[in-house]
Every structure is written in C-alpha cells, then in structure tokens.
Amino acid sequence: MRVVQLQEQLLENTCLRQSECEAILPCMDDGAEVVCTVRRGREEKELCLRLKRESDVVRATGSYFVGVDWIKEEEVAVQVSPKMNDGFEIDYVRMLNEALNEPDNYKHLKDLLTIHFEKPSIRISQQQDLLSIFLITEYLNILHRIVRKGLKRSYYRVEETLNNKVKGRIQVGRTIQSSLAKGRITDNVCRYQVYDIDSPENRILKKALAFCGKQVGVYRNALDTSVLERKIRQIKPYFERVSDEISVKSMRTFKGNPVYKEYYTAVEYAQLLLRRFSYDITLAGKKEIDTPPFWIDMSKLFELYVFSKLRAVFTGRKEVQYHEKAHYQELDYLLKPTEWAEPYVVDAKYKPRYGECGGVNIDDAREVSGYARLSWVYSELDLDADAVAPIKCLIIYPDQKEEEWFTFSKTAEPQFEKVSGYVRFYKVGIKLPVIASKNP
C-alpha cells in the first residue's frame, strides 16, 4: 500500500508532480474521477479533494480540509496535510486550544471532524496523525471543564461477596457456585446499588485519559504539547477514586445521558479516542499507526479561533453572535458593539491571499453582502432598513504580518482596510500561531 502526500488549498485542476501521478495512474482509468466529500446535513456534501485523470496526467482540486482517505481501497491512499508556508508551519493544535478557551465554541464542534470508521484503516506515520492530536485536544478541554465542576455522581451496580450479612439482592447461583460449594456457608454474593463517582461513564473517561497521557508524548518533538500535558496533570487527581477496570463491550456500547450535555459530549469523544486505538492502549505511542480515513475542516477551525478572539474583545451579552440562522442561511458572526457607532456583519475566510491584494473574491463579497441585506439582520440589530445606510461588512482572514489578537478595542470603532470597488465593505487580518522551530 502507498500513501500519496498532498497539501491543502490546491487550486482548481492543479497538475500533480510526476512521482504523485505514477502512484495514482494505475488506480484510475483515463477520464475517471475520485471525489472525497464530507456530509453536511441530510443532503448537502462538501468537497474535500477531487482527483481527475487526463491521459498520463492527474489533476487535483483541493479545499480547506486536511486528512487521509482512499484513492483505491487497500492499494493507494492520499494524505492531505496542512499547507507549509514560507519558513513556518501553522500550529493548528494551539489554534484549537485557544478556540476552546471560549465556552460557546463547545456547541459548534460538530462538523470540525469527520471520521469514516466504516472504511478500512490506512497506515501512516505517528507524526502525521492529525486525527489523534485533534481528538485528544478536544477531549482534554472538555474533560478539564467537567472536573472543575466535579465528577458527576450516579447510581451503579456493585457485586460483592459479603460475610455474615446481606446487602441488596443475593445472587443465588453465584453464591452456591463460589461459596456454598466450597464450604463457606456464611459468604453471600450480593448485588446492590451505590451512589458515587466510580460509575461506568467515569471509568470510560479515565480510560481515555490514560490513552491521552501515553499518546501526547509522541508529539512532544513536533508540537508544543505543554498545554495538553499541564491539563492531564490537572485532571488526573480527580480520577484517583475511579477504577479503570471496564470491559471493551461496556466501552463500546455505553450510552451517555443527553440531559448532561458536557458529560454526554465527553463520553462521545472518549469512545471515539478508544475506538480510534481499537481499545488497546499498547497501540498508543507507536511510530506507525493504522488510522481510519478522516477529514478535518480547517476553515471551521479558523472560524472557532476568530470567534474566541472576538469574544476576548467584546465580552458583553450579544455583542458577538456566532452562527445565527435566518432564511435558511447561516451567518458567521453578527457584531454589535455597545460602544461602536455601527454594527457589522462579519465573515471569517481562511484565505491568506487576502493579505496580498486589495480586493476579495467576488463570491465571498456576494455572500457577506447578501447576509447584510437580510431583513432578520436589520430586525436583530434594531435598525430601520429604510432610514439607515447599508450595514457594514467585514471579512477576517489569516495574515502573518498582523498580531495574534485584534488590536482594536471595544470602546472605539477602528478604521478597517477598505475593500476596493465596494461600499462599506472592509477586511482585517489576524496572525495564526506558528510552531516554534526546534533548531538552535
């Protein structure tokens, strides 16, 4: 089996290099296409990668997704990695950590990761395993929030051999087999309920935490894992009274209670992590690993990151609204600072090229302008559509020449860069965190 290495954000119909074509050509007929997508909603699909063969050439169209998938099952796979920039590499794990500092972002993690457990696994290098580090980062952040409030107590059954007493219900068959048959006539095997933290769901959370502790060390030389390691150290003491004895069947079939949303989400991520390592902790930490095909939406990650940075500036209630839905459309952000003269309709675009030119893509301009003309938006902002000027539009994009935070304040509206050719349309960049060089 061979894995072809590509980078994200490939332009439409990019011609692949000869070495890449040589690996892919035997798996595709002339004129054939391989399309990798993820599902959004019931019907809609979003493109991750498209490969098309034209004679002896393979052309690729990329998107803002990174991940691993099959070109032809069991023969050739493709791995799309984060784009390497000039002299630096974006630290996506730190981006996710900082995004999850904003509590509201936990409601919007749904489409960040798509995992295809139904497909055969693909063997890749541990250092290239983005899936594990993303799952670990999300899981540890959710678990950290839970333990700060205290582990949830619940009722669970305990089976124990008691001497000269009875508690709960006697297990007649087990008592005869293990006690009476061996002459221990005063021993009774009893099953009873206990209300404490040593419940099956907490055991699952502890088991997944053990996987995280072993796996994080693998990335120490490639990424800054200090934040994750600190969170593991902070979380561990809370599980001292929780056993890690739980069967694979229980881990696989346990269903959380959706009433407790954070716990429900944490158990889901724990089960994903455990399933990702086939419930075998010895697989964690190996140099090569079999991973299910997966896709990570980097544009979604950028949205979450930008929202956390906006919330750091605008802390008031409803000053920043994220992913509001109106007329079957979904806005990125609605910005209504209490101390600014005017509100903004804001959109995050994971397009670094916007820092190199004065304009924006016409489709992006139409999208954001369309949001700003929705009657619901005027109503939400308490504006009279017939009496005010068009709502201002703002696009936020990655720009490594800027700071890692917004330099404007909530008290004074800044002069954003105007987008040429449009009225009341602006853009502003924000720097993404980078991986510090390990070389002296």
Short mmCIF file of C-alpha atoms in Angstrom, two decimals:
data_model
loop_
_atom_site.label_atom_id
_atom_site.label_comp_id
_atom_site.label_asym_id
_atom_site.label_seq_id
_atom_site.Cartn_x
_atom_site.Cartn_y
_atom_site.Cartn_z
CA MET A 1 0.00 0.00 0.00
CA ARG A 2 1.24 3.51 -0.86
CA VAL A 3 0.22 6.89 0.61
CA VAL A 4 0.43 9.91 -1.73
CA GLN A 5 1.28 13.16 0.08
CA LEU A 6 -0.56 16.38 -0.94
CA GLN A 7 -1.13 19.77 0.68
CA GLU A 8 -4.39 21.56 1.41
CA GLN A 9 -5.72 24.51 -0.64
CA LEU A 10 -4.72 23.09 -4.05
CA LEU A 11 -6.05 25.38 -6.77
CA GLU A 12 -8.61 24.02 -9.21
CA ASN A 13 -7.17 21.43 -11.63
CA THR A 14 -3.63 21.64 -10.25
CA CYS A 15 -1.37 19.28 -12.18
CA LEU A 16 0.31 16.84 -9.77
CA ARG A 17 4.01 16.03 -9.88
CA GLN A 18 5.27 13.05 -11.85
CA SER A 19 6.00 10.92 -8.75
CA GLU A 20 2.45 11.51 -7.48
CA CYS A 21 0.94 10.72 -10.88
CA GLU A 22 2.92 7.48 -11.15
CA ALA A 23 1.41 6.26 -7.87
CA ILE A 24 -2.17 7.22 -8.79
CA LEU A 25 -2.39 6.36 -12.52
CA PRO A 26 -2.61 2.53 -12.10
CA CYS A 27 -5.68 3.00 -9.89
CA MET A 28 -7.67 5.25 -12.25
CA ASP A 29 -8.97 4.80 -15.77
CA ASP A 30 -8.48 7.63 -18.24
CA GLY A 31 -11.19 10.26 -17.65
CA ALA A 32 -12.13 8.81 -14.24
CA GLU A 33 -12.61 10.92 -11.11
CA VAL A 34 -12.10 10.23 -7.42
CA VAL A 35 -14.06 12.63 -5.20
CA CYS A 36 -13.68 12.79 -1.42
CA THR A 37 -16.52 14.60 0.39
CA VAL A 38 -17.99 15.03 3.85
CA ARG A 39 -21.69 15.23 4.59
CA ARG A 40 -23.28 18.44 5.83
CA GLY A 41 -26.89 17.92 6.86
CA ARG A 42 -29.09 15.32 5.19
CA GLU A 43 -28.36 16.03 1.54
CA GLU A 44 -25.54 18.53 1.18
CA LYS A 45 -21.97 17.31 0.62
CA GLU A 46 -18.82 19.43 0.83
CA LEU A 47 -15.77 18.78 -1.33
CA CYS A 48 -12.53 17.75 0.38
CA LEU A 49 -10.49 16.65 -2.63
CA ARG A 50 -11.12 15.83 -6.29
CA LEU A 51 -8.68 13.87 -8.48
CA LYS A 52 -9.20 13.53 -12.24
CA ARG A 53 -7.11 11.59 -14.72
CA GLU A 54 -6.45 13.09 -18.15
CA SER A 55 -4.28 10.70 -20.17
CA ASP A 56 -0.98 10.47 -18.22
CA VAL A 57 -1.72 13.46 -16.03
CA VAL A 58 -3.66 13.64 -12.75
CA ARG A 59 -5.26 16.98 -11.84
CA ALA A 60 -6.32 17.80 -8.30
CA THR A 61 -8.77 20.31 -6.85
CA GLY A 62 -8.34 20.88 -3.12
CA SER A 63 -10.25 22.62 -0.41
CA TYR A 64 -9.71 23.68 3.19
CA PHE A 65 -9.74 20.12 4.51
CA VAL A 66 -6.82 18.02 5.69
CA GLY A 67 -6.98 14.30 6.30
CA VAL A 68 -6.49 10.80 4.93
CA ASP A 69 -8.69 8.81 2.54
CA TRP A 70 -8.53 6.04 -0.03
CA ILE A 71 -8.00 6.57 -3.75
CA LYS A 72 -8.41 2.82 -4.24
CA GLU A 73 -9.07 0.76 -1.13
CA GLU A 74 -6.18 -1.40 0.12
CA GLU A 75 -3.88 -0.13 -2.68
CA VAL A 76 -3.35 3.66 -2.77
CA ALA A 77 -4.36 6.30 -0.22
CA VAL A 78 -3.96 10.07 -0.19
CA GLN A 79 -2.92 12.22 2.76
CA VAL A 80 -3.68 15.94 2.61
CA SER A 81 -1.52 17.82 5.12
CA PRO A 82 -1.69 21.39 6.42
CA LYS A 83 -0.11 23.81 3.99
CA MET A 84 3.54 24.57 4.68
CA ASN A 85 4.16 28.31 4.39
CA ASP A 86 7.39 30.17 3.72
CA GLY A 87 9.62 29.45 6.70
CA PHE A 88 6.91 28.49 9.19
CA GLU A 89 4.17 25.98 9.92
CA ILE A 90 0.81 26.87 11.46
CA ASP A 91 0.26 25.39 14.94
CA TYR A 92 -3.26 24.02 14.50
CA VAL A 93 -3.28 22.35 17.92
CA ARG A 94 -2.65 25.67 19.64
CA MET A 95 -5.37 27.22 17.50
CA LEU A 96 -7.82 24.60 18.73
CA ASN A 97 -6.71 25.03 22.36
CA GLU A 98 -7.19 28.78 22.18
CA ALA A 99 -10.54 28.42 20.40
CA LEU A 100 -11.77 26.15 23.20
CA ASN A 101 -10.96 28.80 25.79
CA GLU A 102 -14.29 30.28 24.68
CA PRO A 103 -17.09 28.16 26.28
CA ASP A 104 -19.61 28.88 23.49
CA ASN A 105 -17.36 27.13 20.97
CA TYR A 106 -18.14 23.74 22.53
CA LYS A 107 -21.58 24.00 20.91
CA HIS A 108 -20.04 24.26 17.44
CA LEU A 109 -17.58 21.34 17.26
CA LYS A 110 -19.93 19.07 15.31
CA ASP A 111 -18.55 19.49 11.77
CA LEU A 112 -14.90 20.02 12.66
CA LEU A 113 -14.03 16.31 12.39
CA THR A 114 -15.44 13.60 10.12
CA ILE A 115 -14.24 10.02 10.70
CA HIS A 116 -15.06 7.11 8.37
CA PHE A 117 -14.85 4.09 10.67
CA GLU A 118 -16.74 2.05 8.06
CA LYS A 119 -13.73 2.16 5.68
CA PRO A 120 -10.52 0.11 6.02
CA SER A 121 -7.74 1.70 8.07
CA ILE A 122 -4.70 3.37 6.49
CA ARG A 123 -1.17 3.05 7.91
CA ILE A 124 0.63 6.38 8.36
CA SER A 125 3.47 7.82 10.43
CA GLN A 126 2.55 8.74 14.00
CA GLN A 127 3.90 12.28 13.43
CA GLN A 128 1.40 12.73 10.58
CA ASP A 129 -1.53 11.56 12.69
CA LEU A 130 -3.57 14.77 12.94
CA LEU A 131 -6.72 12.86 13.91
CA SER A 132 -5.39 11.68 17.27
CA ILE A 133 -3.98 15.03 18.36
CA PHE A 134 -7.22 16.82 17.41
CA LEU A 135 -9.35 14.29 19.30
CA ILE A 136 -7.03 14.48 22.32
CA THR A 137 -7.10 18.30 22.33
CA GLU A 138 -10.90 18.45 22.15
CA TYR A 139 -11.32 15.69 24.74
CA LEU A 140 -8.91 17.18 27.28
CA ASN A 141 -10.50 20.63 27.00
CA ILE A 142 -14.00 19.20 27.57
CA LEU A 143 -12.78 16.99 30.43
CA HIS A 144 -10.97 19.93 32.03
CA ARG A 145 -14.25 21.88 32.13
CA ILE A 146 -16.02 18.90 33.71
CA VAL A 147 -13.54 18.24 36.52
CA ARG A 148 -13.50 21.89 37.53
CA LYS A 149 -17.17 21.42 38.46
CA GLY A 150 -16.52 17.99 39.98
CA LEU A 151 -17.14 14.50 38.61
CA LYS A 152 -20.78 13.52 38.39
CA ARG A 153 -22.08 11.00 40.90
CA SER A 154 -24.58 8.42 39.75
CA TYR A 155 -26.11 5.09 40.72
CA TYR A 156 -24.34 1.95 39.54
CA ARG A 157 -24.46 -1.75 40.48
CA VAL A 158 -21.76 -3.40 42.56
CA GLU A 159 -21.40 -7.15 43.03
CA GLU A 160 -19.51 -8.21 46.17
CA THR A 161 -19.06 -11.23 48.44
CA LEU A 162 -20.17 -10.31 51.97
CA ASN A 163 -19.52 -12.32 55.12
CA ASN A 164 -22.36 -12.84 57.61
CA LYS A 165 -24.52 -10.12 56.09
CA VAL A 166 -26.75 -9.36 53.15
CA LYS A 167 -26.93 -6.15 51.12
CA GLY A 168 -29.19 -5.61 48.14
CA ARG A 169 -30.11 -8.81 46.29
CA ILE A 170 -28.44 -12.20 46.85
CA GLN A 171 -27.13 -13.78 43.64
CA VAL A 172 -28.26 -17.33 44.40
CA GLY A 173 -26.45 -19.13 41.58
CA ARG A 174 -23.14 -17.32 42.19
CA THR A 175 -23.44 -17.87 45.96
CA ILE A 176 -23.93 -21.64 45.50
CA GLN A 177 -21.08 -21.87 42.99
CA SER A 178 -18.45 -19.75 44.71
CA SER A 179 -19.37 -20.06 48.42
CA LEU A 180 -21.61 -22.99 49.41
CA ALA A 181 -19.87 -25.44 47.09
CA LYS A 182 -16.57 -24.58 48.79
CA GLY A 183 -17.93 -24.83 52.31
CA ARG A 184 -18.10 -21.09 53.01
CA ILE A 185 -21.68 -21.11 54.25
CA THR A 186 -21.57 -17.60 55.72
CA ASP A 187 -20.50 -15.91 52.46
CA ASN A 188 -23.16 -14.35 50.24
CA VAL A 189 -22.65 -12.89 46.77
CA CYS A 190 -24.77 -9.72 46.77
CA ARG A 191 -25.57 -7.14 44.11
CA TYR A 192 -26.57 -3.66 45.25
CA GLN A 193 -26.59 -0.06 44.07
CA VAL A 194 -24.05 2.60 45.04
CA TYR A 195 -24.27 6.36 44.54
CA ASP A 196 -20.71 7.58 43.89
CA ILE A 197 -18.23 8.69 41.19
CA ASP A 198 -16.91 5.19 40.33
CA SER A 199 -19.51 4.79 37.58
CA PRO A 200 -19.08 3.22 34.12
CA GLU A 201 -19.05 6.61 32.38
CA ASN A 202 -16.30 7.94 34.66
CA ARG A 203 -14.32 4.73 34.09
CA ILE A 204 -14.58 5.32 30.32
CA LEU A 205 -13.37 8.90 30.79
CA LYS A 206 -10.42 7.68 32.89
CA LYS A 207 -9.51 5.00 30.36
CA ALA A 208 -9.45 7.59 27.54
CA LEU A 209 -7.36 9.91 29.74
CA ALA A 210 -4.75 7.14 30.06
CA PHE A 211 -4.60 6.88 26.24
CA CYS A 212 -4.12 10.66 26.02
CA GLY A 213 -1.25 10.60 28.52
CA LYS A 214 0.63 7.98 26.53
CA GLN A 215 -0.07 9.47 23.11
CA VAL A 216 0.76 13.14 23.83
CA GLY A 217 4.42 12.25 24.40
CA VAL A 218 4.71 11.18 20.75
CA TYR A 219 4.12 14.75 19.54
CA ARG A 220 6.49 16.43 22.01
CA ASN A 221 9.25 16.93 19.41
CA ALA A 222 6.92 18.19 16.68
CA LEU A 223 4.40 20.35 18.57
CA ASP A 224 4.16 22.42 21.71
CA THR A 225 2.31 19.95 23.93
CA SER A 226 2.92 21.80 27.22
CA VAL A 227 -0.72 22.96 27.46
CA LEU A 228 -2.04 19.41 26.95
CA GLU A 229 0.45 17.91 29.42
CA ARG A 230 -0.50 20.52 32.03
CA LYS A 231 -4.19 19.71 31.60
CA ILE A 232 -3.51 15.98 32.01
CA ARG A 233 -1.66 16.68 35.27
CA GLN A 234 -4.54 18.84 36.50
CA ILE A 235 -7.23 16.30 35.56
CA LYS A 236 -5.62 13.10 36.90
CA PRO A 237 -6.15 13.72 40.65
CA TYR A 238 -9.91 13.93 40.15
CA PHE A 239 -9.96 10.29 38.96
CA GLU A 240 -7.98 8.76 41.86
CA ARG A 241 -11.13 7.15 43.32
CA VAL A 242 -12.31 5.93 39.90
CA SER A 243 -11.32 2.45 38.76
CA ASP A 244 -10.09 1.86 35.22
CA GLU A 245 -11.50 -1.68 35.12
CA ILE A 246 -14.10 -1.75 32.36
CA SER A 247 -14.73 -4.24 29.56
CA VAL A 248 -14.35 -3.42 25.87
CA LYS A 249 -18.01 -4.31 25.39
CA SER A 250 -19.05 -1.75 28.02
CA MET A 251 -16.87 0.95 26.44
CA ARG A 252 -18.31 0.18 23.04
CA THR A 253 -21.99 0.05 23.96
CA PHE A 254 -22.31 2.62 26.75
CA LYS A 255 -24.81 5.38 26.01
CA GLY A 256 -24.49 8.67 27.85
CA ASN A 257 -27.38 10.74 29.15
CA PRO A 258 -28.01 13.71 26.76
CA VAL A 259 -29.51 15.67 29.67
CA TYR A 260 -25.94 16.23 30.91
CA LYS A 261 -24.60 17.77 27.71
CA GLU A 262 -20.95 18.19 28.68
CA TYR A 263 -20.74 14.65 30.07
CA TYR A 264 -22.53 13.31 27.02
CA THR A 265 -20.04 15.05 24.70
CA ALA A 266 -17.04 13.94 26.80
CA VAL A 267 -18.14 10.28 26.69
CA GLU A 268 -18.63 10.53 22.91
CA TYR A 269 -15.09 11.84 22.44
CA ALA A 270 -13.70 9.25 24.86
CA GLN A 271 -15.37 6.47 22.85
CA LEU A 272 -14.01 7.96 19.60
CA LEU A 273 -10.48 8.01 21.05
CA LEU A 274 -10.74 4.45 22.38
CA ARG A 275 -12.21 3.18 19.12
CA ARG A 276 -9.53 5.03 17.16
CA PHE A 277 -6.90 2.93 19.03
CA SER A 278 -9.01 -0.26 18.86
CA TYR A 279 -9.43 -0.13 22.68
CA ASP A 280 -5.79 -1.27 23.02
CA ILE A 281 -3.50 1.12 24.91
CA THR A 282 -0.40 -0.65 23.57
CA LEU A 283 -1.17 0.84 20.14
CA ALA A 284 -0.73 4.37 21.51
CA GLY A 285 2.78 5.75 21.17
CA LYS A 286 3.91 3.57 18.22
CA LYS A 287 5.90 5.08 15.33
CA GLU A 288 3.35 3.92 12.75
CA ILE A 289 -0.37 3.68 13.27
CA ASP A 290 -3.44 2.44 11.43
CA THR A 291 -5.94 5.27 11.19
CA PRO A 292 -9.49 5.29 9.87
CA PRO A 293 -10.00 7.71 6.95
CA PHE A 294 -10.82 11.17 8.30
CA TRP A 295 -11.16 14.83 7.30
CA ILE A 296 -10.61 17.96 9.42
CA ASP A 297 -12.26 21.22 8.32
CA MET A 298 -9.55 23.89 8.69
CA SER A 299 -11.90 26.71 7.68
CA LYS A 300 -14.19 25.68 10.56
CA LEU A 301 -11.22 25.70 12.92
CA PHE A 302 -10.36 29.23 11.76
CA GLU A 303 -13.97 30.33 12.45
CA LEU A 304 -13.78 28.96 16.00
CA TYR A 305 -10.40 30.64 16.53
CA VAL A 306 -11.65 34.02 15.27
CA PHE A 307 -14.76 33.79 17.46
CA SER A 308 -12.63 33.24 20.57
CA LYS A 309 -10.53 36.30 19.66
CA LEU A 310 -13.63 38.44 19.06
CA ARG A 311 -15.11 37.33 22.38
CA ALA A 312 -11.87 38.32 24.11
CA VAL A 313 -12.54 41.91 22.95
CA PHE A 314 -16.34 42.04 23.09
CA THR A 315 -17.38 40.47 26.38
CA GLY A 316 -20.89 41.93 26.65
CA ARG A 317 -24.05 39.91 26.14
CA LYS A 318 -24.94 39.54 22.44
CA GLU A 319 -22.11 41.84 21.32
CA VAL A 320 -20.86 38.95 19.17
CA GLN A 321 -23.32 36.34 17.89
CA TYR A 322 -21.94 33.24 16.20
CA HIS A 323 -23.64 31.11 13.54
CA GLU A 324 -27.04 32.74 13.69
CA LYS A 325 -29.52 31.20 11.23
CA ALA A 326 -32.01 33.18 9.15
CA HIS A 327 -33.92 32.38 5.94
CA TYR A 328 -32.09 29.04 5.51
CA GLN A 329 -28.74 30.84 5.70
CA GLU A 330 -26.11 30.87 8.43
CA LEU A 331 -24.04 33.93 9.23
CA ASP A 332 -20.55 33.54 10.70
CA TYR A 333 -20.81 36.46 13.13
CA LEU A 334 -23.07 39.38 13.90
CA LEU A 335 -21.08 42.14 15.63
CA LYS A 336 -22.96 44.75 17.65
CA PRO A 337 -20.51 46.54 19.99
CA THR A 338 -22.34 48.66 22.54
CA GLU A 339 -19.77 51.48 22.25
CA TRP A 340 -19.26 51.50 18.46
CA ALA A 341 -21.26 53.77 16.20
CA GLU A 342 -22.39 50.99 13.85
CA PRO A 343 -22.73 47.18 13.80
CA TYR A 344 -21.06 44.79 11.33
CA VAL A 345 -21.87 41.57 9.53
CA VAL A 346 -18.60 39.62 9.84
CA ASP A 347 -17.35 36.58 7.95
CA ALA A 348 -14.17 34.55 8.56
CA LYS A 349 -12.38 33.42 5.40
CA TYR A 350 -9.46 31.01 5.67
CA LYS A 351 -7.69 32.65 2.71
CA PRO A 352 -4.18 34.03 3.41
CA ARG A 353 -4.03 35.52 -0.09
CA TYR A 354 -6.36 38.32 1.04
CA GLY A 355 -3.36 39.86 2.78
CA GLU A 356 -1.54 40.23 -0.52
CA CYS A 357 -4.23 42.02 -2.53
CA GLY A 358 -6.64 44.90 -2.02
CA GLY A 359 -9.77 43.03 -3.03
CA VAL A 360 -11.70 39.91 -2.13
CA ASN A 361 -13.19 37.05 -4.12
CA ILE A 362 -16.44 38.11 -5.82
CA ASP A 363 -18.34 35.09 -4.42
CA ASP A 364 -17.21 35.97 -0.89
CA ALA A 365 -18.28 39.58 -1.39
CA ARG A 366 -21.71 38.48 -2.64
CA GLU A 367 -22.13 36.05 0.27
CA VAL A 368 -21.36 38.59 3.02
CA SER A 369 -23.30 41.37 1.28
CA GLY A 370 -26.28 39.03 1.00
CA TYR A 371 -26.20 38.36 4.74
CA ALA A 372 -26.13 42.12 5.38
CA ARG A 373 -29.36 42.56 3.38
CA LEU A 374 -31.44 40.03 5.29
CA SER A 375 -34.47 41.60 6.96
CA TRP A 376 -33.84 39.39 10.01
CA VAL A 377 -30.41 41.03 10.46
CA TYR A 378 -31.93 44.53 10.45
CA SER A 379 -34.52 43.36 12.96
CA GLU A 380 -31.89 41.72 15.20
CA LEU A 381 -29.80 44.90 15.16
CA ASP A 382 -32.86 47.13 15.81
CA LEU A 383 -32.31 49.07 12.58
CA ASP A 384 -34.85 50.67 10.26
CA ALA A 385 -33.98 49.37 6.79
CA ASP A 386 -35.46 52.45 5.08
CA ALA A 387 -33.74 55.02 7.29
CA VAL A 388 -30.15 53.82 7.69
CA ALA A 389 -27.19 53.25 5.40
CA PRO A 390 -26.39 49.63 4.36
CA ILE A 391 -24.90 47.57 7.18
CA LYS A 392 -21.12 47.45 7.16
CA CYS A 393 -19.47 44.17 6.11
CA LEU A 394 -16.15 42.85 7.41
CA ILE A 395 -14.06 39.88 6.28
CA ILE A 396 -11.46 38.46 8.69
CA TYR A 397 -8.61 36.48 7.13
CA PRO A 398 -5.26 34.98 8.24
CA ASP A 399 -2.31 37.38 7.91
CA GLN A 400 1.06 36.53 9.47
CA LYS A 401 2.10 40.19 9.36
CA GLU A 402 -0.51 41.08 11.97
CA GLU A 403 -0.75 40.25 15.70
CA GLU A 404 -2.27 37.08 17.23
CA TRP A 405 -5.02 39.21 18.72
CA PHE A 406 -7.21 42.04 17.48
CA THR A 407 -5.53 45.38 18.12
CA PHE A 408 -8.82 47.32 18.19
CA SER A 409 -10.80 47.83 21.41
CA LYS A 410 -14.48 47.67 22.30
CA THR A 411 -14.53 51.39 23.15
CA ALA A 412 -13.64 52.89 19.75
CA GLU A 413 -14.52 51.77 16.23
CA PRO A 414 -11.29 51.47 14.18
CA GLN A 415 -10.63 52.37 10.56
CA PHE A 416 -10.57 48.97 8.88
CA GLU A 417 -8.95 48.48 5.46
CA LYS A 418 -11.50 49.26 2.76
CA VAL A 419 -12.12 46.71 0.01
CA SER A 420 -11.76 48.48 -3.32
CA GLY A 421 -14.81 48.54 -5.55
CA TYR A 422 -17.35 48.07 -2.73
CA VAL A 423 -19.25 50.44 -0.46
CA ARG A 424 -18.96 50.00 3.33
CA PHE A 425 -17.03 46.75 2.85
CA TYR A 426 -13.85 46.13 4.88
CA LYS A 427 -11.32 43.46 5.80
CA VAL A 428 -8.86 42.84 8.64
CA GLY A 429 -6.19 40.18 9.20
CA ILE A 430 -5.18 38.18 12.25
CA LYS A 431 -1.99 36.22 12.78
CA LEU A 432 -2.23 32.46 13.32
CA PRO A 433 0.02 30.76 15.89
CA VAL A 434 3.08 29.02 14.43
CA ILE A 435 5.15 26.05 15.56
CA ALA A 436 8.39 27.26 17.13
CA SER A 437 11.50 25.92 15.41
CA LYS A 438 13.25 23.15 17.34
CA ASN A 439 16.60 24.02 15.76
CA PRO A 440 19.03 26.14 17.85
#
